[in-house]
mmCIF file of C-alpha atoms in Angstrom:
data_model
loop_
_atom_site.group_PDB
_atom_site.id
_atom_site.type_symbol
_atom_site.label_atom_id
_atom_site.label_comp_id
_atom_site.label_asym_id
_atom_site.label_seq_id
_atom_site.Cartn_x
_atom_site.Cartn_y
_atom_site.Cartn_z
ATOM 1 C CA MET Q 1 141.486 152.924 180.221
ATOM 2 C CA GLU Q 2 139.506 151.302 183.063
ATOM 3 C CA GLU Q 3 138.387 147.704 182.879
ATOM 4 C CA SER Q 4 134.780 146.921 183.687
ATOM 5 C CA PRO Q 5 134.581 144.751 186.819
ATOM 6 C CA GLN Q 6 132.386 142.253 184.917
ATOM 7 C CA VAL Q 7 134.765 141.893 181.993
ATOM 8 C CA THR Q 8 136.735 138.813 183.000
ATOM 9 C CA THR Q 9 136.790 136.768 179.787
ATOM 10 C CA SER Q 10 140.285 135.750 178.724
ATOM 11 C CA LEU Q 11 141.424 134.504 175.346
ATOM 12 C CA PRO Q 12 139.342 131.392 174.496
ATOM 13 C CA ARG Q 13 141.203 128.109 174.297
ATOM 14 C CA HIS Q 14 140.239 127.587 170.657
ATOM 15 C CA ALA Q 15 141.962 130.859 169.707
ATOM 16 C CA ARG Q 16 145.415 130.127 171.115
ATOM 17 C CA LEU Q 17 148.376 127.789 171.030
ATOM 18 C CA PRO Q 18 149.895 126.316 174.197
ATOM 19 C CA ILE Q 19 153.379 127.668 173.382
ATOM 20 C CA ASN Q 20 154.826 130.698 171.639
ATOM 21 C CA ARG Q 21 158.149 132.508 171.243
ATOM 22 C CA CYS Q 22 157.768 135.599 173.399
ATOM 23 C CA ASN Q 23 157.920 136.535 177.046
ATOM 24 C CA LEU Q 24 154.191 136.078 177.822
ATOM 25 C CA PRO Q 25 151.901 133.127 177.067
ATOM 26 C CA ALA Q 26 149.063 133.640 174.609
ATOM 27 C CA VAL Q 27 146.371 133.308 177.269
ATOM 28 C CA ILE Q 28 147.770 136.432 178.971
ATOM 29 C CA LEU Q 29 148.808 138.643 176.071
ATOM 30 C CA GLY Q 30 145.565 137.844 174.247
ATOM 31 C CA GLY Q 31 143.229 138.794 177.083
ATOM 32 C CA VAL Q 32 141.415 141.970 178.120
ATOM 33 C CA THR Q 33 143.544 142.401 181.229
ATOM 34 C CA TYR Q 34 146.606 142.746 179.041
ATOM 35 C CA GLN Q 35 144.822 145.341 176.902
ATOM 36 C CA THR Q 36 144.200 147.353 180.056
ATOM 37 C CA HIS Q 37 147.577 146.811 181.733
ATOM 38 C CA PRO Q 38 150.136 146.011 179.021
ATOM 39 C CA VAL Q 39 153.801 145.292 179.494
ATOM 40 C CA PRO Q 40 156.422 145.121 176.718
ATOM 41 C CA LEU Q 41 156.396 142.037 174.514
ATOM 42 C CA GLU Q 42 159.770 140.632 173.512
ATOM 43 C CA LEU Q 43 160.396 137.899 170.965
ATOM 44 C CA ASP Q 44 162.819 135.316 172.290
ATOM 45 C CA GLY Q 45 166.429 136.365 171.732
ATOM 46 C CA VAL Q 46 165.799 138.860 168.919
ATOM 47 C CA ARG Q 47 166.838 142.056 170.689
ATOM 48 C CA ALA Q 48 169.933 140.426 172.182
ATOM 49 C CA PHE Q 49 171.005 138.867 168.876
ATOM 50 C CA HIS Q 50 170.748 142.209 167.066
ATOM 51 C CA GLN Q 51 172.016 144.377 169.924
ATOM 52 C CA HIS Q 52 174.592 146.021 167.635
ATOM 53 C CA LEU Q 53 171.778 147.521 165.549
ATOM 54 C CA PHE Q 54 170.116 149.096 168.581
ATOM 55 C CA THR Q 55 173.454 150.398 169.837
ATOM 56 C CA LEU Q 56 173.883 152.187 166.499
ATOM 57 C CA LEU Q 57 170.322 153.537 166.623
ATOM 58 C CA ALA Q 58 170.549 154.926 170.157
ATOM 59 C CA PRO Q 59 172.408 158.226 169.441
ATOM 60 C CA MET Q 60 170.319 159.072 166.350
ATOM 61 C CA ASP Q 61 167.707 161.776 166.969
ATOM 62 C CA SER Q 62 166.169 161.642 163.485
ATOM 63 C CA HIS Q 63 163.503 159.041 162.759
ATOM 64 C CA ARG Q 64 164.406 159.240 159.067
ATOM 65 C CA GLU Q 65 168.049 158.427 159.801
ATOM 66 C CA ARG Q 66 167.081 155.516 162.033
ATOM 67 C CA ALA Q 67 164.769 154.129 159.347
ATOM 68 C CA ALA Q 68 167.531 154.351 156.740
ATOM 69 C CA LEU Q 69 169.959 152.561 159.039
ATOM 70 C CA PHE Q 70 167.419 149.822 159.730
ATOM 71 C CA VAL Q 71 166.799 149.230 156.009
ATOM 72 C CA ASP Q 72 170.558 149.070 155.365
ATOM 73 C CA TYR Q 73 171.057 146.706 158.311
ATOM 74 C CA MET Q 74 168.317 144.379 157.061
ATOM 75 C CA ALA Q 75 169.819 144.327 153.577
ATOM 76 C CA ALA Q 76 173.306 143.562 154.912
ATOM 77 C CA HIS Q 77 172.369 141.064 157.639
ATOM 78 C CA PHE Q 78 169.981 139.024 155.482
ATOM 79 C CA CYS Q 79 171.951 139.496 152.215
ATOM 80 C CA LEU Q 80 168.830 140.873 150.555
ATOM 81 C CA ASP Q 81 170.837 142.314 147.670
ATOM 82 C CA ASP Q 82 173.036 139.236 147.242
ATOM 83 C CA LEU Q 83 170.936 136.142 147.840
ATOM 84 C CA GLU Q 84 173.623 133.788 146.527
ATOM 85 C CA GLN Q 85 175.693 134.850 149.524
ATOM 86 C CA ALA Q 86 172.744 133.838 151.714
ATOM 87 C CA GLY Q 87 172.875 130.351 150.214
ATOM 88 C CA LEU Q 88 170.217 130.521 147.507
ATOM 89 C CA SER Q 89 171.473 128.875 144.323
ATOM 90 C CA PRO Q 90 171.220 131.056 141.205
ATOM 91 C CA GLY Q 91 168.582 129.858 138.774
ATOM 92 C CA ARG Q 92 167.015 127.337 141.159
ATOM 93 C CA VAL Q 93 164.588 129.690 142.892
ATOM 94 C CA ARG Q 94 162.010 131.715 141.034
ATOM 95 C CA LYS Q 95 162.421 135.483 141.033
ATOM 96 C CA SER Q 96 159.193 135.941 143.013
ATOM 97 C CA ARG Q 97 160.587 133.712 145.763
ATOM 98 C CA ARG Q 98 163.971 135.399 145.755
ATOM 99 C CA ASN Q 99 162.319 138.777 146.260
ATOM 100 C CA ALA Q 100 160.008 137.595 149.052
ATOM 101 C CA ASN Q 101 161.361 139.748 151.877
ATOM 102 C CA TYR Q 102 159.821 141.633 154.787
ATOM 103 C CA LEU Q 103 158.923 144.675 152.668
ATOM 104 C CA ARG Q 104 157.125 142.541 150.099
ATOM 105 C CA MET Q 105 155.111 140.853 152.863
ATOM 106 C CA VAL Q 106 154.059 144.194 154.341
ATOM 107 C CA ARG Q 107 153.123 145.687 150.993
ATOM 108 C CA GLY Q 108 151.252 142.524 150.028
ATOM 109 C CA TRP Q 109 149.264 142.804 153.260
ATOM 110 C CA SER Q 110 148.355 146.372 152.387
ATOM 111 C CA PHE Q 111 146.919 145.335 149.015
ATOM 112 C CA ASP Q 112 145.159 142.154 150.184
ATOM 113 C CA SER Q 113 145.334 140.923 153.761
ATOM 114 C CA ASP Q 114 143.651 137.675 152.630
ATOM 115 C CA GLY Q 115 146.372 136.943 150.061
ATOM 116 C CA ARG Q 116 149.518 134.860 150.305
ATOM 117 C CA GLU Q 117 151.487 137.572 152.090
ATOM 118 C CA GLY Q 118 148.665 137.975 154.591
ATOM 119 C CA ALA Q 119 148.763 134.240 155.289
ATOM 120 C CA VAL Q 120 152.506 134.439 155.929
ATOM 121 C CA LEU Q 121 152.066 137.319 158.376
ATOM 122 C CA LYS Q 122 149.179 135.658 160.220
ATOM 123 C CA HIS Q 123 151.192 132.436 160.492
ATOM 124 C CA TRP Q 124 154.091 134.479 161.883
ATOM 125 C CA VAL Q 125 151.766 135.851 164.588
ATOM 126 C CA GLU Q 126 150.647 132.310 165.405
ATOM 127 C CA THR Q 127 154.177 131.016 165.907
ATOM 128 C CA ARG Q 128 155.551 134.071 167.702
ATOM 129 C CA PHE Q 129 152.606 135.089 169.909
ATOM 130 C CA GLY Q 130 150.476 131.944 169.979
ATOM 131 C CA LEU Q 131 147.331 133.662 168.681
ATOM 132 C CA LEU Q 132 145.526 131.561 166.087
ATOM 133 C CA ALA Q 133 144.173 133.181 162.936
ATOM 134 C CA ARG Q 134 140.378 133.433 163.024
ATOM 135 C CA HIS Q 135 139.770 134.760 159.514
ATOM 136 C CA HIS Q 136 141.520 134.439 156.154
ATOM 137 C CA ALA Q 137 139.398 134.826 153.022
ATOM 138 C CA GLY Q 138 136.531 133.712 155.265
ATOM 139 C CA PRO Q 139 136.065 132.386 158.817
ATOM 140 C CA LEU Q 140 138.515 129.704 159.963
ATOM 141 C CA ASP Q 141 136.404 127.168 161.833
ATOM 142 C CA GLY Q 142 138.915 125.197 163.817
ATOM 143 C CA ARG Q 143 142.372 123.888 162.999
ATOM 144 C CA ASP Q 144 140.951 120.731 161.413
ATOM 145 C CA SER Q 145 138.689 122.587 158.990
ATOM 146 C CA ASP Q 146 139.334 122.723 155.238
ATOM 147 C CA ALA Q 147 139.468 126.541 155.397
ATOM 148 C CA TYR Q 148 142.225 126.466 158.011
ATOM 149 C CA GLN Q 149 144.225 123.885 156.065
ATOM 150 C CA GLN Q 150 143.974 126.041 152.928
ATOM 151 C CA TYR Q 151 145.189 129.036 154.928
ATOM 152 C CA LEU Q 152 148.138 126.989 156.230
ATOM 153 C CA ALA Q 153 148.971 125.877 152.697
ATOM 154 C CA ALA Q 154 148.979 129.497 151.503
ATOM 155 C CA GLY Q 155 151.293 130.522 154.338
ATOM 156 C CA SER Q 156 153.629 127.588 153.747
ATOM 157 C CA HIS Q 157 153.789 128.342 150.044
ATOM 158 C CA GLY Q 158 154.589 131.961 150.838
ATOM 159 C CA LEU Q 159 157.491 130.908 153.074
ATOM 160 C CA TYR Q 160 158.917 128.256 150.756
ATOM 161 C CA GLY Q 161 162.282 129.151 149.247
ATOM 162 C CA THR Q 162 162.612 132.447 151.095
ATOM 163 C CA ASN Q 163 165.605 133.832 152.956
ATOM 164 C CA ALA Q 164 164.958 133.640 156.735
ATOM 165 C CA LEU Q 165 161.701 135.509 156.142
ATOM 166 C CA GLU Q 166 160.246 134.912 159.604
ATOM 167 C CA ALA Q 167 163.496 136.130 161.196
ATOM 168 C CA GLN Q 168 163.167 139.285 159.092
ATOM 169 C CA LEU Q 169 159.647 139.781 160.467
ATOM 170 C CA ASP Q 170 160.937 139.198 164.005
ATOM 171 C CA LEU Q 171 163.395 142.053 163.622
ATOM 172 C CA LEU Q 172 160.822 144.295 161.941
ATOM 173 C CA TYR Q 173 158.498 143.899 164.958
ATOM 174 C CA THR Q 174 161.351 144.514 167.396
ATOM 175 C CA TYR Q 175 162.418 147.658 165.544
ATOM 176 C CA CYS Q 176 158.779 148.833 165.439
ATOM 177 C CA GLN Q 177 158.570 148.515 169.226
ATOM 178 C CA TYR Q 178 161.846 150.423 169.597
ATOM 179 C CA GLU Q 179 160.507 153.269 167.440
ATOM 180 C CA LEU Q 180 157.153 153.417 169.215
ATOM 181 C CA THR Q 181 158.918 153.670 172.566
ATOM 182 C CA ARG Q 182 161.066 156.552 171.307
ATOM 183 C CA GLN Q 183 158.159 158.401 169.692
ATOM 184 C CA HIS Q 184 155.638 157.848 172.512
ATOM 185 C CA PRO Q 185 157.775 157.672 175.664
ATOM 186 C CA GLU Q 186 154.924 158.559 178.037
ATOM 187 C CA GLU Q 187 152.168 156.507 176.403
ATOM 188 C CA THR Q 188 151.085 152.884 176.670
ATOM 189 C CA HIS Q 189 148.115 152.963 174.256
ATOM 190 C CA LEU Q 190 146.922 154.580 171.044
ATOM 191 C CA THR Q 191 143.250 155.135 170.213
ATOM 192 C CA LEU Q 192 142.745 153.401 166.873
ATOM 193 C CA TYR Q 193 139.806 152.766 164.538
ATOM 194 C CA ARG Q 194 138.811 149.972 162.200
ATOM 195 C CA GLY Q 195 136.098 150.090 159.567
ATOM 196 C CA SER Q 196 134.521 146.855 158.389
ATOM 197 C CA ASN Q 197 131.580 145.539 156.415
ATOM 198 C CA ARG Q 198 132.308 141.949 157.468
ATOM 199 C CA MET Q 199 131.391 141.602 161.101
ATOM 200 C CA ASP Q 200 132.050 137.847 160.919
ATOM 201 C CA GLU Q 201 135.740 138.778 161.237
ATOM 202 C CA HIS Q 202 135.009 139.852 164.802
ATOM 203 C CA GLU Q 203 133.560 137.396 167.307
ATOM 204 C CA VAL Q 204 131.532 139.251 169.910
ATOM 205 C CA LEU Q 205 132.025 137.547 173.272
ATOM 206 C CA GLY Q 206 129.983 139.822 175.509
ATOM 207 C CA ARG Q 207 129.203 143.332 176.669
ATOM 208 C CA CYS Q 208 131.052 145.758 178.914
ATOM 209 C CA ASP Q 209 129.407 147.855 181.613
ATOM 210 C CA ASP Q 210 130.189 151.036 179.698
ATOM 211 C CA GLY Q 211 128.156 149.844 176.694
ATOM 212 C CA GLY Q 212 131.141 148.604 174.728
ATOM 213 C CA SER Q 213 131.657 145.125 173.394
ATOM 214 C CA LEU Q 214 134.093 142.371 174.194
ATOM 215 C CA VAL Q 215 135.417 141.210 170.830
ATOM 216 C CA LEU Q 216 137.816 138.498 169.689
ATOM 217 C CA LEU Q 217 139.758 140.051 166.822
ATOM 218 C CA ASN Q 218 141.632 138.176 164.147
ATOM 219 C CA ASN Q 219 145.256 137.576 165.083
ATOM 220 C CA LEU Q 220 146.369 140.425 162.778
ATOM 221 C CA ASN Q 221 144.266 143.452 161.805
ATOM 222 C CA SER Q 222 144.546 146.790 160.026
ATOM 223 C CA PHE Q 223 143.568 149.869 162.021
ATOM 224 C CA THR Q 224 143.897 153.595 161.412
ATOM 225 C CA SER Q 225 144.679 156.505 163.684
ATOM 226 C CA GLU Q 226 142.057 158.682 161.926
ATOM 227 C CA ARG Q 227 138.329 158.110 162.538
ATOM 228 C CA GLU Q 228 137.467 159.650 159.163
ATOM 229 C CA ARG Q 229 139.702 157.128 157.372
ATOM 230 C CA ALA Q 230 137.936 154.193 159.056
ATOM 231 C CA ASP Q 231 134.619 155.450 157.641
ATOM 232 C CA GLU Q 232 135.927 154.683 154.134
ATOM 233 C CA PHE Q 233 136.282 150.955 154.835
ATOM 234 C CA GLY Q 234 132.895 149.921 156.133
ATOM 235 C CA ASP Q 235 129.642 150.657 157.877
ATOM 236 C CA TYR Q 236 130.860 149.352 161.238
ATOM 237 C CA ILE Q 237 133.520 151.296 163.128
ATOM 238 C CA LEU Q 238 135.479 149.678 165.959
ATOM 239 C CA THR Q 239 137.259 152.006 168.362
ATOM 240 C CA ALA Q 240 139.900 150.415 170.567
ATOM 241 C CA GLU Q 241 142.588 151.461 172.996
ATOM 242 C CA VAL Q 242 145.447 149.451 171.517
ATOM 243 C CA PRO Q 243 148.612 148.759 173.541
ATOM 244 C CA LEU Q 244 151.734 149.977 171.789
ATOM 245 C CA ALA Q 245 153.183 146.496 172.315
ATOM 246 C CA LYS Q 246 150.527 145.051 169.993
ATOM 247 C CA ILE Q 247 151.411 147.231 167.012
ATOM 248 C CA SER Q 248 153.473 145.058 164.683
ATOM 249 C CA PHE Q 249 154.210 147.709 162.035
ATOM 250 C CA TYR Q 250 152.708 150.938 160.675
ATOM 251 C CA ASN Q 251 152.919 153.186 157.650
ATOM 252 C CA GLY Q 252 155.293 155.767 159.112
ATOM 253 C CA LEU Q 253 157.780 153.177 160.360
ATOM 254 C CA LEU Q 254 159.685 153.052 157.055
ATOM 255 C CA PRO Q 255 159.364 155.262 153.952
ATOM 256 C CA GLY Q 256 156.574 154.108 151.635
ATOM 257 C CA MET Q 257 155.868 151.064 153.742
ATOM 258 C CA LEU Q 258 152.064 150.894 153.412
ATOM 259 C CA LYS Q 259 149.636 152.480 150.961
ATOM 260 C CA GLY Q 260 147.361 153.798 153.736
ATOM 261 C CA GLU Q 261 148.710 157.037 155.202
ATOM 262 C CA ASP Q 262 147.477 156.235 158.697
ATOM 263 C CA GLU Q 263 147.504 152.426 158.660
ATOM 264 C CA LEU Q 264 148.720 150.485 161.680
ATOM 265 C CA VAL Q 265 148.736 146.684 161.771
ATOM 266 C CA VAL Q 266 147.667 145.351 165.149
ATOM 267 C CA ILE Q 267 148.107 141.962 166.815
ATOM 268 C CA GLY Q 268 144.745 140.578 167.880
ATOM 269 C CA GLY Q 269 143.190 138.792 170.827
ATOM 270 C CA VAL Q 270 140.286 139.851 173.014
ATOM 271 C CA TYR Q 271 139.633 143.594 173.119
ATOM 272 C CA ALA Q 272 137.102 145.831 174.800
ATOM 273 C CA VAL Q 273 135.909 148.065 171.956
ATOM 274 C CA ARG Q 274 133.209 150.519 171.052
ATOM 275 C CA MET Q 275 131.223 149.452 167.980
ATOM 276 C CA ASP Q 276 129.383 152.161 166.053
ATOM 277 C CA THR Q 277 127.436 152.178 162.796
ATOM 278 C CA LEU Q 278 127.461 154.980 160.252
#
């Protein structure tokens, strides 16, 4: 993918935080130059802390076997089947809170990305990558707006009383990147599509020389690998070359993970895209 010489816009200041918890600042990983020339993104300390998991995964040739090991590791490490052992007092936390784990967040996103689980995931992207949410049940007009405060409240409520939920999401992303590297060893990007009827989710910043658009995406977005599937979700189709490093999770990562057969959930920022109408 070649960058137009006139496309120089980076991630706007109002769409980023000054600090994050990965190896690149938001202003870099959220810009068009990163889309064109990506490097791996690593969350601080996650791979090193869970190195034993990746040592166990290394000799496994079967994706299915690796997925099963990952699920078992998550259950054991985070005591997902024995929350009292994790420190949650029996009877003091509602069942819905006790079951709020990484799989519930992902499945909740699949059913309603503007729901509580979606708020948790978007907040996770904010803290880990420094990319501010731009849309949640409507446009988020600045961090002091009522809409943004309501979004923060939803995310905080979704995290309350959970068992290291953000650490679970950290490891899910890290495992996703490990799998993508194994399955696409010679690739840096995937061509993905997004259908939408709500163009206010996408802030158009300018035009590219090739006729495409420079768009500020929400900090977390659903895409599909099949153009025909994107047609089912709206009259506007965005086509983007998405760096593998910006794929946070996808349907085939774990069995039954998402309801969409070809759904991939992509970290946002500024992208050069092609925008078509049906």
